[in-house]
Coordinates of C-alpha atoms and ligand atoms in Angstrom, one line a residue:
X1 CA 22.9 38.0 -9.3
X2 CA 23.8 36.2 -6.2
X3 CA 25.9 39.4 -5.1
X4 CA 23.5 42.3 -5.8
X5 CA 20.6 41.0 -5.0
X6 CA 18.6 44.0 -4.0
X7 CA 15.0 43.9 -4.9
X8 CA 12.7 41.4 -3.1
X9 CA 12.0 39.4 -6.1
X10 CA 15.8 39.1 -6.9
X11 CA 16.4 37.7 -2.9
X12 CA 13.8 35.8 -3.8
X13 CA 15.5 34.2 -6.8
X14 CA 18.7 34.0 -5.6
X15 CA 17.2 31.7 -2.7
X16 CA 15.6 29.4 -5.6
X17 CA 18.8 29.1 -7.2
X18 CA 20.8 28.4 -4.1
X19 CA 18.5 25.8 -3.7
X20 CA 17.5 27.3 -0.4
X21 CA 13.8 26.6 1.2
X22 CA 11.7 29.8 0.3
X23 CA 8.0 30.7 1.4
X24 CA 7.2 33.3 -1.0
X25 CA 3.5 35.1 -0.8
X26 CA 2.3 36.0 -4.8
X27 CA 2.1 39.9 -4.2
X28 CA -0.9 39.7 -7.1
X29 CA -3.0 37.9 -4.9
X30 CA -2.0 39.4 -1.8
X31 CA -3.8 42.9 -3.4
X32 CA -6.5 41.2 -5.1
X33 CA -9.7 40.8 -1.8
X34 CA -11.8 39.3 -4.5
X35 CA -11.2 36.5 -7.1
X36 CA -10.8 38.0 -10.1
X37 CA -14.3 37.3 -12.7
X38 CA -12.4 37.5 -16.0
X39 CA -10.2 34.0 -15.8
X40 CA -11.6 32.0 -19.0
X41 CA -13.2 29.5 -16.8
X42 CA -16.0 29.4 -14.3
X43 CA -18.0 27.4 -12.0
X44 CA -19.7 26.3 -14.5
X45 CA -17.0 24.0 -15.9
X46 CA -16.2 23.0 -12.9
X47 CA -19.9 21.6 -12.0
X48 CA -19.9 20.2 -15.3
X49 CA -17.2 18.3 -14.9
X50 CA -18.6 17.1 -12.1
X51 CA -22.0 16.2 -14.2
X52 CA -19.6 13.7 -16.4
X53 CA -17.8 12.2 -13.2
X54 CA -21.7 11.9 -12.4
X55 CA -22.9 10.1 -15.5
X56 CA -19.5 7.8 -16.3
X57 CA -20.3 6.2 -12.9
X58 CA -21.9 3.3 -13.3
X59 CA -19.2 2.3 -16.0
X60 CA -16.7 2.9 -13.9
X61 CA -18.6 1.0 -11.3
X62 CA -18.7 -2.0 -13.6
X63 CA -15.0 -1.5 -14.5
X64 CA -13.3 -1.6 -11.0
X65 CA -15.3 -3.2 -8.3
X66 CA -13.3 -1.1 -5.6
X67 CA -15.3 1.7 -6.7
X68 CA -18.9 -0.7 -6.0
X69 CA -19.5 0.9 -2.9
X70 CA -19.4 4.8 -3.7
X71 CA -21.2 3.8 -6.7
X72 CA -18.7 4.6 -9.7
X73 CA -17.4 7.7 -7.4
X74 CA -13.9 7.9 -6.8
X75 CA -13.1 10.1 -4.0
X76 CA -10.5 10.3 -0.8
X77 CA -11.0 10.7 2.8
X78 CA -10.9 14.0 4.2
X79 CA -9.3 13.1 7.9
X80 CA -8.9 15.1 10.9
X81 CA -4.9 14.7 11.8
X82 CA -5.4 13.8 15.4
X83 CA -2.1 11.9 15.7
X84 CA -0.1 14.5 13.4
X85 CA -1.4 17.2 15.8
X86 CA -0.2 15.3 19.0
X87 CA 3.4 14.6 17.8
X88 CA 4.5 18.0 17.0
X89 CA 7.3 18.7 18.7
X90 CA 6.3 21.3 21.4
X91 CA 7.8 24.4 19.5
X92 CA 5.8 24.3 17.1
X93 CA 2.6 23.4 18.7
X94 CA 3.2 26.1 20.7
X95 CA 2.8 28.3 17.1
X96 CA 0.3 26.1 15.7
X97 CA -3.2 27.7 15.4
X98 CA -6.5 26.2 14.4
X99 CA -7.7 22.8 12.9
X100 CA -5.2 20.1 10.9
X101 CA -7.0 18.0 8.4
X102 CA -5.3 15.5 5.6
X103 CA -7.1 15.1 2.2
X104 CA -5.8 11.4 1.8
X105 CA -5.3 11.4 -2.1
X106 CA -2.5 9.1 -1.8
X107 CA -5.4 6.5 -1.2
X108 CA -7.5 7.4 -4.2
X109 CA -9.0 4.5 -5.4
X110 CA -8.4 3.3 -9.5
X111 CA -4.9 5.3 -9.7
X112 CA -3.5 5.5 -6.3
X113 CA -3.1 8.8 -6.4
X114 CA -4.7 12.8 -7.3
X115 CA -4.0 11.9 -11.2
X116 CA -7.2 9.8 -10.6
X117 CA -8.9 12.8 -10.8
X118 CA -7.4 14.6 -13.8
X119 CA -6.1 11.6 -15.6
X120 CA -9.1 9.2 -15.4
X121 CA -11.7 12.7 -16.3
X122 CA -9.2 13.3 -19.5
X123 CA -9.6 9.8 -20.8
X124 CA -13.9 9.6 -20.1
X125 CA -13.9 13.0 -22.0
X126 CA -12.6 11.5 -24.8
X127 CA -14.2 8.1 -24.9
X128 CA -17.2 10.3 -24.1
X129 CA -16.7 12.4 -27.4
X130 CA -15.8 9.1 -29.7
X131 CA -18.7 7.5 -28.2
X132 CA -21.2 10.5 -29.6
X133 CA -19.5 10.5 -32.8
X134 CA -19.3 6.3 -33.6
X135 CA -23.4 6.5 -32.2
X136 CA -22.7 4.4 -29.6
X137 CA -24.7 7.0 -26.7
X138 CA -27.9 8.6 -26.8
X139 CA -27.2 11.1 -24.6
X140 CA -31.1 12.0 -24.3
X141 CA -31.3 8.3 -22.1
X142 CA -28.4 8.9 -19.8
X143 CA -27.2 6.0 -19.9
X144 CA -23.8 5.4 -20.7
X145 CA -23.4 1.5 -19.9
X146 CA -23.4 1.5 -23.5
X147 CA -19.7 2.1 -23.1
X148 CA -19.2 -1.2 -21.6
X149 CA -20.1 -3.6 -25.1
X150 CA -18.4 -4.9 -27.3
X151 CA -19.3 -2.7 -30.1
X152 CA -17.4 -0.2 -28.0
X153 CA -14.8 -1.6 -27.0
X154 CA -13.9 -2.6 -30.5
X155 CA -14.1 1.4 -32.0
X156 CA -12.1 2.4 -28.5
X157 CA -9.3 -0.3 -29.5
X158 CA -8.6 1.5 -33.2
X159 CA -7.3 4.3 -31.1
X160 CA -4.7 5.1 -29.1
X161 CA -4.3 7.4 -25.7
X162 CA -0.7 8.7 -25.5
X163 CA 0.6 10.8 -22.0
X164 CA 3.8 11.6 -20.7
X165 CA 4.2 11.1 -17.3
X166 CA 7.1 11.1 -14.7
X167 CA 4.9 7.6 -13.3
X168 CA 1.6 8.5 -11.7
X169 CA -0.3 10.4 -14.9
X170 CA 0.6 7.1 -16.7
X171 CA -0.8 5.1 -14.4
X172 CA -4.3 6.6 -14.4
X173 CA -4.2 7.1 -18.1
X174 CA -2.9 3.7 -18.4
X175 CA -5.3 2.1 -16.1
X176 CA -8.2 3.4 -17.4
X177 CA -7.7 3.8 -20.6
X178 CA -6.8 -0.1 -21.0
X179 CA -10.0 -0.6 -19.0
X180 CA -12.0 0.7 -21.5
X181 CA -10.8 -1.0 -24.0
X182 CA -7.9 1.9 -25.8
X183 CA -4.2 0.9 -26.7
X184 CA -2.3 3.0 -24.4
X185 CA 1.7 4.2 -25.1
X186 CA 3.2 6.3 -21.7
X187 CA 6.4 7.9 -22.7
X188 CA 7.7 7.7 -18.9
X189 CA 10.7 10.2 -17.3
X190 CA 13.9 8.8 -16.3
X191 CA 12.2 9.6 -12.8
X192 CA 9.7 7.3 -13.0
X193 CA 9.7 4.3 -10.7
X194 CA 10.3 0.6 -12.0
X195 CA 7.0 -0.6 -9.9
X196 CA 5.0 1.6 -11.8
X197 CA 6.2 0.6 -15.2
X198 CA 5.8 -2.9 -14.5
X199 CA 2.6 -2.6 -13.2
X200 CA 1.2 -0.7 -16.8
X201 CA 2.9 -3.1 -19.2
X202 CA 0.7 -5.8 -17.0
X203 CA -2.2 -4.6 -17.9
X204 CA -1.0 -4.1 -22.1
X205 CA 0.3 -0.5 -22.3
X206 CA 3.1 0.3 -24.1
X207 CA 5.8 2.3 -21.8
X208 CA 8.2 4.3 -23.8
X209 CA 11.7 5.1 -22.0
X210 CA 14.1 7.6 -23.6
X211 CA 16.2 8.5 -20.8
X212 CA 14.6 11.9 -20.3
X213 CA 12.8 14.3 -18.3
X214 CA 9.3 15.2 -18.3
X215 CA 9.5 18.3 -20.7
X216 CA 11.4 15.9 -23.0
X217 CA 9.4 12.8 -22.6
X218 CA 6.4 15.0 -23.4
X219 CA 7.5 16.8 -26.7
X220 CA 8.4 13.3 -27.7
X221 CA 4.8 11.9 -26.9
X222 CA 3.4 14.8 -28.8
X223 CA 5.6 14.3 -31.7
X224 CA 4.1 11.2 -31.9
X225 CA 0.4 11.4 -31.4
X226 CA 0.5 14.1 -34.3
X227 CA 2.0 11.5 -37.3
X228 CA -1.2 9.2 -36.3
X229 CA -4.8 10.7 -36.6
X230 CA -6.1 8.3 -34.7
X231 CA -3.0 8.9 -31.2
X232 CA -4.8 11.3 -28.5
X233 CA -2.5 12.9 -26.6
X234 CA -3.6 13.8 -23.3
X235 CA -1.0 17.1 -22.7
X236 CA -0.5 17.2 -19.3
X237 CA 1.1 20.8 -20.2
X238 CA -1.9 22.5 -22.0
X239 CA -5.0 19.9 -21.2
X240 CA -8.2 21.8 -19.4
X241 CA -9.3 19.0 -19.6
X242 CA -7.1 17.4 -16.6
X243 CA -7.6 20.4 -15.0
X244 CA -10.9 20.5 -14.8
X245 CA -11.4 16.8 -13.9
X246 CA -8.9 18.0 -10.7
X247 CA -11.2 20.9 -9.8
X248 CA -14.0 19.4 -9.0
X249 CA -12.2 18.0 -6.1
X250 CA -13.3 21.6 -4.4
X251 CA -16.8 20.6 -4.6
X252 CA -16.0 17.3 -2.8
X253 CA -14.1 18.8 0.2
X254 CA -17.0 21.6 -0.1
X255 CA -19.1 18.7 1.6
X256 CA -16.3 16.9 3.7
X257 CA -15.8 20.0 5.6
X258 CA -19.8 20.5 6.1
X259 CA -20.2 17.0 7.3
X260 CA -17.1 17.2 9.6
X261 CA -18.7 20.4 10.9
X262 CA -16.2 23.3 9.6
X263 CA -18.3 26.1 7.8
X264 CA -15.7 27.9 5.7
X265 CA -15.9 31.6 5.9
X266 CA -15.2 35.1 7.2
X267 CA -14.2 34.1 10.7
X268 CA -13.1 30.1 9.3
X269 CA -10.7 30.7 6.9
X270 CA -9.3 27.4 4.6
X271 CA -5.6 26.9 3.5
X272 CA -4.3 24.3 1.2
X273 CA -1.3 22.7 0.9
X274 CA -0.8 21.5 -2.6
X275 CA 2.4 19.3 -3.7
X276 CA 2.7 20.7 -6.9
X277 CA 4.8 19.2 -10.2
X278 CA 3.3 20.7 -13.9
X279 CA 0.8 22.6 -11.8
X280 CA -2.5 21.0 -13.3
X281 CA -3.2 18.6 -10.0
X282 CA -2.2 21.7 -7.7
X283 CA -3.6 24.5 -10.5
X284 CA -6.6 22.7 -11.1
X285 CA -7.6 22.5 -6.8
X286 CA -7.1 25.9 -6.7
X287 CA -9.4 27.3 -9.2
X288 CA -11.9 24.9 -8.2
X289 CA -11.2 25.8 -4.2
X290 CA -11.6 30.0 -5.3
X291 CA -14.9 29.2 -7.3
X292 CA -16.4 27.4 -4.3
X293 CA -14.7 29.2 -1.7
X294 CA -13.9 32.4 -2.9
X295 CA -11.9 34.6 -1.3
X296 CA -12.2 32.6 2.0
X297 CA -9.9 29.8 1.1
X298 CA -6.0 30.4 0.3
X299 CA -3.7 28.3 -1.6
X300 CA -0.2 27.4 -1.5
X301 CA 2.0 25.3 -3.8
X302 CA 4.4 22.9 -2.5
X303 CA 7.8 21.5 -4.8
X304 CA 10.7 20.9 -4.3
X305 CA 13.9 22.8 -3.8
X306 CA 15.3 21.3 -7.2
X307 CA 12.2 21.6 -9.0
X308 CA 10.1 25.1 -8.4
X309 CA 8.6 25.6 -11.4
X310 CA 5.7 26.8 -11.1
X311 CA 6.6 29.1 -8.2
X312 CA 10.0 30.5 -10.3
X313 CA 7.2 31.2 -13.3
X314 CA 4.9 33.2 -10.9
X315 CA 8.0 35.2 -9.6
X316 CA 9.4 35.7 -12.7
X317 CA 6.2 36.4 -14.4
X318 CA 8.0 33.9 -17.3
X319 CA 5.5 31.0 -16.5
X320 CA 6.5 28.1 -19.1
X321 CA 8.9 30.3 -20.7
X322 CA 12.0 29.4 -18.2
X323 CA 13.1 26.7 -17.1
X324 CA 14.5 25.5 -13.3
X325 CA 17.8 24.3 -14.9
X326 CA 17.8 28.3 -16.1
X327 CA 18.4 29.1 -12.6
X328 CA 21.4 26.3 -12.4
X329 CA 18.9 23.8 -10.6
X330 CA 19.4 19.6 -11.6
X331 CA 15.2 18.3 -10.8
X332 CA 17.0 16.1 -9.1
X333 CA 14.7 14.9 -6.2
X334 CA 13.4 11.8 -4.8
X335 CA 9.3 13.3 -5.3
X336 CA 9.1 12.2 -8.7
X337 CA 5.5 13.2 -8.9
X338 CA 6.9 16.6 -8.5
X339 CA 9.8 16.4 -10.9
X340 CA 9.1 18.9 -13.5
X341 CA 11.5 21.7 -14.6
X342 CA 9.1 23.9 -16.3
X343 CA 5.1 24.8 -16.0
X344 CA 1.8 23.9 -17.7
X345 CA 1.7 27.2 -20.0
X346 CA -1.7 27.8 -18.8
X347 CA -1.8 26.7 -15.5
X348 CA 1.2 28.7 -14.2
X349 CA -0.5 32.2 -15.8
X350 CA -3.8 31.2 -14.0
X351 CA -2.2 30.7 -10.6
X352 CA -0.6 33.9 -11.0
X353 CA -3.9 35.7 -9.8
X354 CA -5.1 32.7 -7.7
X355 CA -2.1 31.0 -5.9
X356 CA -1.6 33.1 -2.2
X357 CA 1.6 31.5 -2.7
X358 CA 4.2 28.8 -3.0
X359 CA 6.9 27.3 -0.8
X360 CA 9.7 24.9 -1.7
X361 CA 11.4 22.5 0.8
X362 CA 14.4 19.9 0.9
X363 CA 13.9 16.5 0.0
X364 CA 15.1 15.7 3.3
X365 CA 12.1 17.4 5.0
X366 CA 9.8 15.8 3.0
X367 CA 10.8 12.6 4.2
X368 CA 10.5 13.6 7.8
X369 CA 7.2 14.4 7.1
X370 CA 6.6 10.8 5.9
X371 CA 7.5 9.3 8.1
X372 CA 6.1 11.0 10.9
X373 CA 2.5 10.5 8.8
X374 CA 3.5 6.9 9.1
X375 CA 4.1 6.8 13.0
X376 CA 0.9 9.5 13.6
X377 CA -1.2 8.4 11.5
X378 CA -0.3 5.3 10.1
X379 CA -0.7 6.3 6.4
X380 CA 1.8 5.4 4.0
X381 CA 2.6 8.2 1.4
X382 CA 5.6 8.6 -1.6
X383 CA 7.7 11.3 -0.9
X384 CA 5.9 14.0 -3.3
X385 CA 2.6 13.2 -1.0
X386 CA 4.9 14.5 2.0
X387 CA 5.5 18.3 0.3
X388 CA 2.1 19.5 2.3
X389 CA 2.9 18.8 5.7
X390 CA 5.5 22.0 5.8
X391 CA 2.3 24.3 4.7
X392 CA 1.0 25.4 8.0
X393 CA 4.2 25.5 10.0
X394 CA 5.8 27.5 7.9
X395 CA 2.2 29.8 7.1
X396 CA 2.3 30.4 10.9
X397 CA 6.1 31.2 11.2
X398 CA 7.8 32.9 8.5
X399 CA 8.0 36.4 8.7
X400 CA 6.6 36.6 5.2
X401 CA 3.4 34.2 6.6
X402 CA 2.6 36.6 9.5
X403 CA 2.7 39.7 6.9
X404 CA 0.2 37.7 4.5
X405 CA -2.1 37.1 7.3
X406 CA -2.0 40.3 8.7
X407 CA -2.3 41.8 5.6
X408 CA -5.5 40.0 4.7
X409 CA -7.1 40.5 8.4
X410 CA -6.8 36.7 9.3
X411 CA -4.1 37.5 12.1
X412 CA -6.9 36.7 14.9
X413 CA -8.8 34.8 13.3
X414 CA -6.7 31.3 13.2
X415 CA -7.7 29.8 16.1
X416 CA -10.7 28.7 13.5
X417 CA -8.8 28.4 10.5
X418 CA -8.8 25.2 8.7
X419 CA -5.4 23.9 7.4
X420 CA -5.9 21.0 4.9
X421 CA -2.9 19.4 3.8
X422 CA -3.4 17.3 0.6
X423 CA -1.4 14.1 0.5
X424 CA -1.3 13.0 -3.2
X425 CA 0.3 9.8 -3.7
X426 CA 1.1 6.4 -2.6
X427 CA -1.2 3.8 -1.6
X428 CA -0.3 1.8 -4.8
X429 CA 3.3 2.0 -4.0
X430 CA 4.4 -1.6 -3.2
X431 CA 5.2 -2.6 0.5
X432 CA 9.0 -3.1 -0.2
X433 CA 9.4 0.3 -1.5
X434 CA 7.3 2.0 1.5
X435 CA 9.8 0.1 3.5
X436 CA 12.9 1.8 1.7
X437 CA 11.3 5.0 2.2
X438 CA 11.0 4.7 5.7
X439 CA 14.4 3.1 6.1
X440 CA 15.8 6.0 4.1
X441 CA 14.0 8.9 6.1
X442 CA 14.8 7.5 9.6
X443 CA 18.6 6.8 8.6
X444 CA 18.7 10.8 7.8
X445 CA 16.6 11.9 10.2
X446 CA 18.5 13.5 13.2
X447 CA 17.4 11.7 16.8
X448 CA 15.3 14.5 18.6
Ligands
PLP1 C1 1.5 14.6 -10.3 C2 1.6 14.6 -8.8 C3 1.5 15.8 -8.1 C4 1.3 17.2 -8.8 O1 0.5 17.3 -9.8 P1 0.8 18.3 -11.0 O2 -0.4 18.2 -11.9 O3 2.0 17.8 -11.7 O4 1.0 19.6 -10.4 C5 1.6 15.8 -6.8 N1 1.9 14.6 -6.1 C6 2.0 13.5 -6.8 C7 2.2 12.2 -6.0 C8 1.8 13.4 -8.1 O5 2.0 12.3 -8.8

């Protein structure tokens, strides 16, 4: 295919192969003005998710006194990138157009990292839905403290929560599912990092290590949970559940941007940048983002040059039906988060009509852009967290960036665009391994 490349799509793929950076702009949404009505979920879900966040928050309070002060909430910063803005090298500040703002995820309280939203929501839905049927909540008095006995506990210990993870889904589920009381077994990828394994079989869970990647580890976890009736697997493949407990982040930011004085619209137009690895954490901010936005924000998935999956489904129109090794790629990268060779099944079909696009990058820029969020800003991110920083440079620059813009009428309107770049992990990593990372990314880095 490499030779005959012809159409756009197969340049396109012969790039992703080559493991060559590609910003590609999803022609579906490129035609669509409006977000399309017919996508299975709503709003609705979105605000109810919200509602549960709402109502597990005083257990969640009681459960991890970090989370005293926002009452139960967990929820990051959303940051003006002040310093970032400053030490862009002049080329391409002479490019750059509108605001720069960081959605620090990578310091989400309980988990460390976005899978605090998805992971921790997944685990409440469930003890929520045990609780109601063991008549341990009378959902008439609000009150869910009941969670917190020991009459609780003691039903949420005959079960067990089972995830596969390549480290930071683990670690949410792990967390706070132990802190409520469930047995917890994490089949971990052979990406996942020592520090985080150690840190789960601290706290009693049961981390399960075959030697294999994250499609593998999580047909073995599903294997599993269905032998034992009472094993929930959390499917970080199929769940709406973690999707939806990763959406509501768009009502959040809704409310950030308000207070920091942006009013997304017509003549203020939003852009993520979303490091994206199965596509629920990414997948899930972009519906959410399109139900509170509408057609005024636009999306792009970050991943890696070894690990595009969710961006090779959307091209290929395959979804979770191909695989990157297909293409002749390894998933060999040092963003574990991001590790993933093949899509949610339902997330990749969703993006389809929702995603403006995706972009991969090398692992060696990703580690320029941590370390220059170190020096500018003096937040300390893993190397997945780093995939969002490329977003608005490459928006602004690439020939097929300029065409999207133009093509949606935003060409003159940047100058009050608002470029959010979402930073997803990190905070929990430990200070010897932040130190390797910087060591790493300033040995490779070339002097400017
Ligand atoms: C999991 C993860 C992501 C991406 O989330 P998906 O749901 O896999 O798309 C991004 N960054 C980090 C640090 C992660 O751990």
């Amino acid at each position: 295919m490499k030779n005959c490349a012809t159409t756009e799509t197969e340049k396109v793929l012969a790039c992703l192969s080559n493991a060559d950076p590609i910003f590609w702009i999803n022609p579906q949404c490129l035609e669509n003005d409006r977000v399309p009505e017919d996508l299975g979920f709503d709003l609705t879900d979105v605000l109810e998710a919200e509602a549960r966040l709402g109502r597990f928050a005083p257990v969640l309070a009681a459960l991890f006194p970090e989370l005293e002060s926002a009452g139960g909430i967990i929820e990051s910063d959303l940051a003006v990138a002040h310093g970032f803005r400053k030490q862009m090298s002049a080329e391409v500040s002479a490019c750059f157009q509108g605001h720069l703002l960081i959605k620090c995820d990578h310091a989400l309280p309980v988990a460390g990292s976005i899978k605090a939203r998805g992971g921790i929501y997944a685990v409440l839905c469930f003890a929520e839905q045990l609780a109601l049927a063991n008549g341990l909540l009378d959902l008439s008095l609000k009150d869910f403290t009941p969670l917190l006995s020991s009459r609780a506990r003691s039903v949420f210990a005959r079960y067990t929560l089972s995830v596969a993870s390549t480290g930071n889904l683990g670690l949410s589920v792990g967390i706070m599912g132990a802190g409520l009381g469930f047995s917890v077994n994490v089949f971990m990828s052979t990406e996942a990092k020592e520090w985080k394994k150690t840190r789960l079989r601290d706290r009693g869970v049961r981390v399960i290590e075959d030697g294999s990647d994250f499609t593998a580890a999580c047909i073995s976890a599903r294997e599993e949970a269905a032998a034992d009736n009472r094993t929930h697997f959390i499917d970080d493949e199929n769940s709406t559940q973690l999707f939806m407990g990763y959406s509501v982040a768009a009502l959040r930011l809704k409310r950030q941007l308000i207070d920091l004085g942006y009013n997304i619209g017509p003549e203020s137009p939003l852009f993520l940048y979303l490091p994206c690895g199965v596509g629920g954490g990414a997948g899930g901010i972009t519906f959410g983002s399109k139900m509170v936005f509408g057609e005024h924000v636009h999306c792009f998935l970050a991943e890696p040059v070894q690990a595009p999956c969710v961006t090779l489904g959307m091209i290929t129109g395959k979804h979770s039906n191909i695989s990157v090794y297909d293409i002749g790629l390894t998933l060999d990268t040092d963003a574990d988060g991001l590790a993933v060779s093949r899509p949610s099944t339902f997330v990749g079909q969703l993006m389809s009509s929702l995603a403006s696009g995706g972009y991969t990058m090398t692992d060696k820029a990703m580690y320029d852009y941590l370390i220059d969020a170190w020096q500018s800003e003096e937040i300390e991110i893993e190397p997945s967290a780093a995939a969002g920083f490329d977003g608005p440079v490459r928006l602004l620059q690439s020939d097929e960036g300029i065409r999207y813009l133009q093509k949606k009428g935003l060409a003159d309107k940047m100058d009050q665009a608002v470029h959010v770049v979402w930073t997803t992990g990190g905070s929990f990593v430990p200070a010897s391994e932040h130190a390797l990372y910087r060591k790493k990314a300033l040995t490779d880095k070339p002097k400017k």
